Coordinates of C-alpha atoms and ligand atoms in Angstrom, one line a residue:
X1 CA -7.6 21.1 -16.3
X2 CA -5.1 21.1 -13.5
X3 CA -1.8 19.5 -14.3
X4 CA -0.4 16.4 -12.5
X5 CA 2.1 18.8 -10.9
X6 CA -0.7 21.1 -9.6
X7 CA -2.6 18.0 -8.3
X8 CA 0.5 16.6 -6.6
X9 CA 1.4 19.9 -4.9
X10 CA -2.2 20.2 -3.6
X11 CA -2.1 16.6 -2.2
X12 CA 1.2 17.3 -0.5
X13 CA -0.1 20.5 1.0
X14 CA -3.1 18.6 2.4
X15 CA -0.8 15.9 3.7
X16 CA 1.2 18.5 5.6
X17 CA -1.9 20.1 7.0
X18 CA -3.4 16.9 8.2
X19 CA -0.1 15.8 9.8
X20 CA 0.2 19.2 11.5
X21 CA -3.3 19.0 12.8
X22 CA -2.5 15.6 14.3
X23 CA 0.8 16.8 15.8
X24 CA 2.8 14.5 13.5
X25 CA 5.9 15.2 11.4
X26 CA 4.7 15.3 7.7
X27 CA 8.0 13.7 6.8
X28 CA 7.0 10.4 8.3
X29 CA 4.1 10.0 5.8
X30 CA 5.0 8.3 2.5
X31 CA 2.9 9.1 -0.5
X32 CA 2.3 6.1 -2.8
X33 CA 1.1 7.5 -6.1
X34 CA -1.3 4.9 -7.5
X35 CA -0.7 4.6 -11.2
X36 CA -2.9 1.7 -12.3
X37 CA -4.3 2.4 -15.8
X38 CA -2.1 5.5 -16.1
X39 CA 0.2 5.6 -19.1
X40 CA 3.9 5.9 -18.9
X41 CA 4.1 9.5 -20.2
X42 CA 1.9 10.7 -17.4
X43 CA 3.7 8.7 -14.8
X44 CA 6.9 10.4 -16.0
X45 CA 5.2 13.7 -15.4
X46 CA 4.5 12.7 -11.8
X47 CA 8.0 11.6 -11.3
X48 CA 9.3 14.9 -12.6
X49 CA 7.0 16.7 -10.3
X50 CA 8.5 14.8 -7.3
X51 CA 6.7 11.5 -6.9
X52 CA 9.1 8.9 -5.5
X53 CA 6.8 5.9 -4.9
X54 CA 4.4 4.4 -7.4
X55 CA 1.7 1.9 -6.6
X56 CA 0.5 -0.7 -9.1
X57 CA -2.3 -3.3 -8.9
X58 CA -1.5 -5.8 -11.6
X59 CA 1.8 -7.6 -12.1
X60 CA 1.6 -7.6 -15.9
X61 CA 0.9 -3.9 -16.2
X62 CA 3.6 -3.0 -13.6
X63 CA 6.1 -5.2 -15.4
X64 CA 5.7 -3.3 -18.7
X65 CA 5.9 0.1 -17.0
X66 CA 8.9 -0.9 -14.8
X67 CA 10.8 -2.0 -18.0
X68 CA 10.3 1.5 -19.4
X69 CA 10.7 3.6 -16.3
X70 CA 13.2 1.5 -14.3
X71 CA 14.0 1.3 -10.6
X72 CA 15.1 4.9 -10.0
X73 CA 12.0 5.1 -7.9
X74 CA 10.2 2.7 -5.6
X75 CA 7.4 0.4 -7.0
X76 CA 4.8 -0.9 -4.6
X77 CA 2.4 -3.8 -5.3
X78 CA -0.9 -2.7 -3.7
X79 CA -3.3 -5.0 -5.5
X80 CA -4.3 -8.6 -4.9
X81 CA -1.4 -10.9 -5.7
X82 CA -1.8 -14.4 -6.9
X83 CA 0.7 -17.0 -5.8
X84 CA 1.6 -17.8 -9.4
X85 CA 2.8 -14.2 -9.9
X86 CA 5.0 -14.2 -6.8
X87 CA 8.1 -15.1 -8.8
X88 CA 7.8 -11.8 -10.8
X89 CA 6.6 -9.8 -7.8
X90 CA 9.8 -10.4 -5.8
X91 CA 12.0 -8.8 -8.4
X92 CA 9.7 -6.1 -9.6
X93 CA 8.5 -4.6 -6.3
X94 CA 10.2 -2.9 -3.4
X95 CA 7.2 -3.5 -1.2
X96 CA 4.1 -5.7 -1.3
X97 CA 1.1 -4.3 0.6
X98 CA -1.2 -7.2 0.0
X99 CA -0.1 -10.3 1.9
X100 CA -3.4 -12.1 2.7
X101 CA -2.5 -15.7 3.4
X102 CA 0.1 -18.1 4.5
X103 CA 0.5 -19.9 1.2
X104 CA 1.1 -16.6 -0.6
X105 CA 3.7 -15.6 2.0
X106 CA 5.5 -18.9 1.7
X107 CA 5.6 -18.7 -2.1
X108 CA 7.0 -15.1 -1.9
X109 CA 9.6 -16.3 0.7
X110 CA 10.6 -19.2 -1.6
X111 CA 10.9 -17.1 -4.7
X112 CA 12.8 -14.3 -2.8
X113 CA 15.2 -16.9 -1.5
X114 CA 15.9 -18.1 -5.1
X115 CA 16.8 -14.5 -6.0
X116 CA 18.8 -13.8 -2.9
X117 CA 16.4 -11.0 -1.8
X118 CA 14.5 -10.0 1.2
X119 CA 11.0 -8.6 0.3
X120 CA 9.3 -6.0 2.5
X121 CA 5.7 -6.7 3.0
X122 CA 2.5 -5.6 4.7
X123 CA -0.4 -7.8 5.8
X124 CA -3.7 -6.7 4.3
X125 CA -6.5 -6.9 6.8
X126 CA -10.1 -7.1 5.9
X127 CA -11.7 -5.1 8.7
X128 CA -15.2 -4.7 7.2
X129 CA -15.9 -8.4 6.6
X130 CA -17.0 -7.6 3.1
X131 CA -16.7 -10.7 1.0
X132 CA -15.9 -8.7 -2.1
X133 CA -12.7 -7.3 -0.6
X134 CA -9.4 -9.0 -0.4
X135 CA -7.4 -9.2 2.8
X136 CA -7.3 -11.6 5.7
X137 CA -10.0 -11.6 8.4
X138 CA -8.9 -9.9 11.6
X139 CA -9.2 -13.1 13.7
X140 CA -6.7 -14.8 11.4
X141 CA -4.1 -12.0 11.3
X142 CA -2.2 -12.8 14.4
X143 CA -1.6 -16.4 13.3
X144 CA -0.5 -15.2 9.8
X145 CA 1.9 -12.7 11.3
X146 CA 3.5 -15.3 13.5
X147 CA 4.0 -17.5 10.4
X148 CA 5.4 -14.7 8.2
X149 CA 7.7 -13.3 10.9
X150 CA 9.5 -16.6 10.9
X151 CA 10.2 -16.5 7.1
X152 CA 13.8 -15.5 6.4
X153 CA 13.2 -13.7 3.1
X154 CA 10.3 -11.6 4.0
X155 CA 10.4 -8.6 6.2
X156 CA 7.0 -7.9 7.7
X157 CA 6.7 -4.2 8.4
X158 CA 3.1 -3.4 9.1
X159 CA -0.6 -3.6 8.1
X160 CA -2.6 -2.4 5.1
X161 CA -6.4 -2.0 4.7
X162 CA -8.9 -1.0 2.1
X163 CA -12.0 0.5 3.5
X164 CA -15.4 0.0 1.8
X165 CA -16.3 2.9 -0.5
X166 CA -17.9 5.8 1.3
X167 CA -19.0 9.2 0.1
X168 CA -17.7 10.9 3.2
X169 CA -14.2 10.4 4.7
X170 CA -15.5 10.5 8.2
X171 CA -17.2 7.1 7.6
X172 CA -13.8 5.6 6.9
X173 CA -12.3 6.9 10.1
X174 CA -13.5 4.0 12.4
X175 CA -11.6 1.6 10.1
X176 CA -8.4 3.6 10.3
X177 CA -8.7 3.7 14.1
X178 CA -9.3 -0.1 14.1
X179 CA -6.2 -0.8 12.0
X180 CA -4.1 1.4 14.2
X181 CA -5.3 -0.2 17.4
X182 CA -4.8 -3.6 15.8
X183 CA -1.2 -2.7 15.0
X184 CA -0.6 -1.5 18.5
X185 CA -1.9 -4.7 19.9
X186 CA 0.4 -6.7 17.7
X187 CA 3.4 -4.6 18.6
X188 CA 2.7 -5.2 22.3
X189 CA 3.1 -8.9 21.7
X190 CA 6.6 -8.2 20.6
X191 CA 6.8 -10.9 17.9
X192 CA 10.4 -11.4 16.8
X193 CA 10.9 -10.4 13.2
X194 CA 7.7 -8.3 13.0
X195 CA 8.4 -4.6 13.2
X196 CA 4.9 -3.4 12.4
X197 CA 5.8 0.2 12.1
X198 CA 3.9 0.9 8.9
X199 CA 0.2 1.5 8.4
X200 CA -0.9 1.7 4.8
X201 CA -4.4 3.3 4.7
X202 CA -6.2 6.2 3.1
X203 CA -6.9 6.9 -0.6
X204 CA -7.9 10.0 -2.5
X205 CA -11.2 10.5 -0.7
X206 CA -10.1 10.0 2.8
X207 CA -6.3 10.3 3.2
X208 CA -6.5 13.2 5.6
X209 CA -8.5 11.2 8.1
X210 CA -6.1 8.3 7.7
X211 CA -3.1 10.6 8.5
X212 CA -4.9 11.9 11.5
X213 CA -5.3 8.3 12.7
X214 CA -1.7 7.3 12.1
X215 CA -1.2 6.3 8.4
X216 CA 2.5 6.1 7.5
X217 CA 1.7 5.3 3.8
X218 CA -1.2 6.7 1.9
X219 CA -2.2 5.4 -1.5
X220 CA -3.5 8.1 -3.7
X221 CA -4.5 7.8 -7.4
X222 CA -7.3 9.9 -8.6
X223 CA -6.3 13.1 -6.7
X224 CA -3.0 13.0 -8.5
X225 CA -3.7 11.5 -11.9
X226 CA -7.4 12.4 -12.3
X227 CA -10.3 10.1 -12.9
X228 CA -9.4 6.6 -14.3
X229 CA -10.9 5.4 -17.5
X230 CA -12.4 1.9 -16.9
Ligands
LIG1 C1 -6.9 2.2 -6.8 C2 -6.4 2.0 -5.4 C3 -6.1 3.1 -4.6 C4 -6.2 4.5 -5.1 O1 -7.5 4.9 -5.1 P1 -7.9 6.5 -5.5 O2 -9.3 6.6 -4.9 O3 -7.8 6.6 -6.9 O4 -6.9 7.3 -4.7 C5 -5.5 2.8 -3.4 N1 -5.4 1.6 -2.9 C6 -5.7 0.5 -3.7 C7 -5.5 -0.9 -3.1 C8 -6.2 0.7 -4.9 O5 -6.6 -0.4 -5.7

């Protein structure tokens, strides 16, 4: 069985190649190693092999791991966040990828203010209209961004999306294109306080297509840690 180090090196190689194909600098793509359900010993292996950003889906699970591993690396919240967990999230995470409503944004802002912090966030967009997926509908995104941009303790830095599951990466590509075009449109509006540089898109099965379409953050679990037990 390949080691986590072997897997990571292979992923990084594929990141480089996809970036080069697209005429991009591989250094502008941040690899978020998704460690949900992965135990601490194996996360440490990944860190020793060079991982600098970890992505977690559940506040409780992340909290336990962060207590053990610490803040020497970045922790990103990539899963759905409930408002009642915002008070933990603002101190645990360097980044929250999953802002999907005004009330959640307000609660994060309020909790961050109490801690004297400014939290970096992305707005999660539901491009497929699937009811099973989290994220805000694309028609409502602009309004949300206007609201969030005005909050003092949140720094809104871009967009995130989860595509439906496909067996072929090419089927995800239209969603990556849509998210990029969406981001470009928002940037054109020049909303004060909304930088919108980041595009968090692409997972183990399709990160190369995402990079070719402009991803600045890819979220990769299985290709680094192997299949998850459920
Ligand atoms: C689990 C998860 C990933 C990683 O998925 P893999 O297919 O294992 O790479 C990425 N993003 C989100 C939001 C996830 O929940």
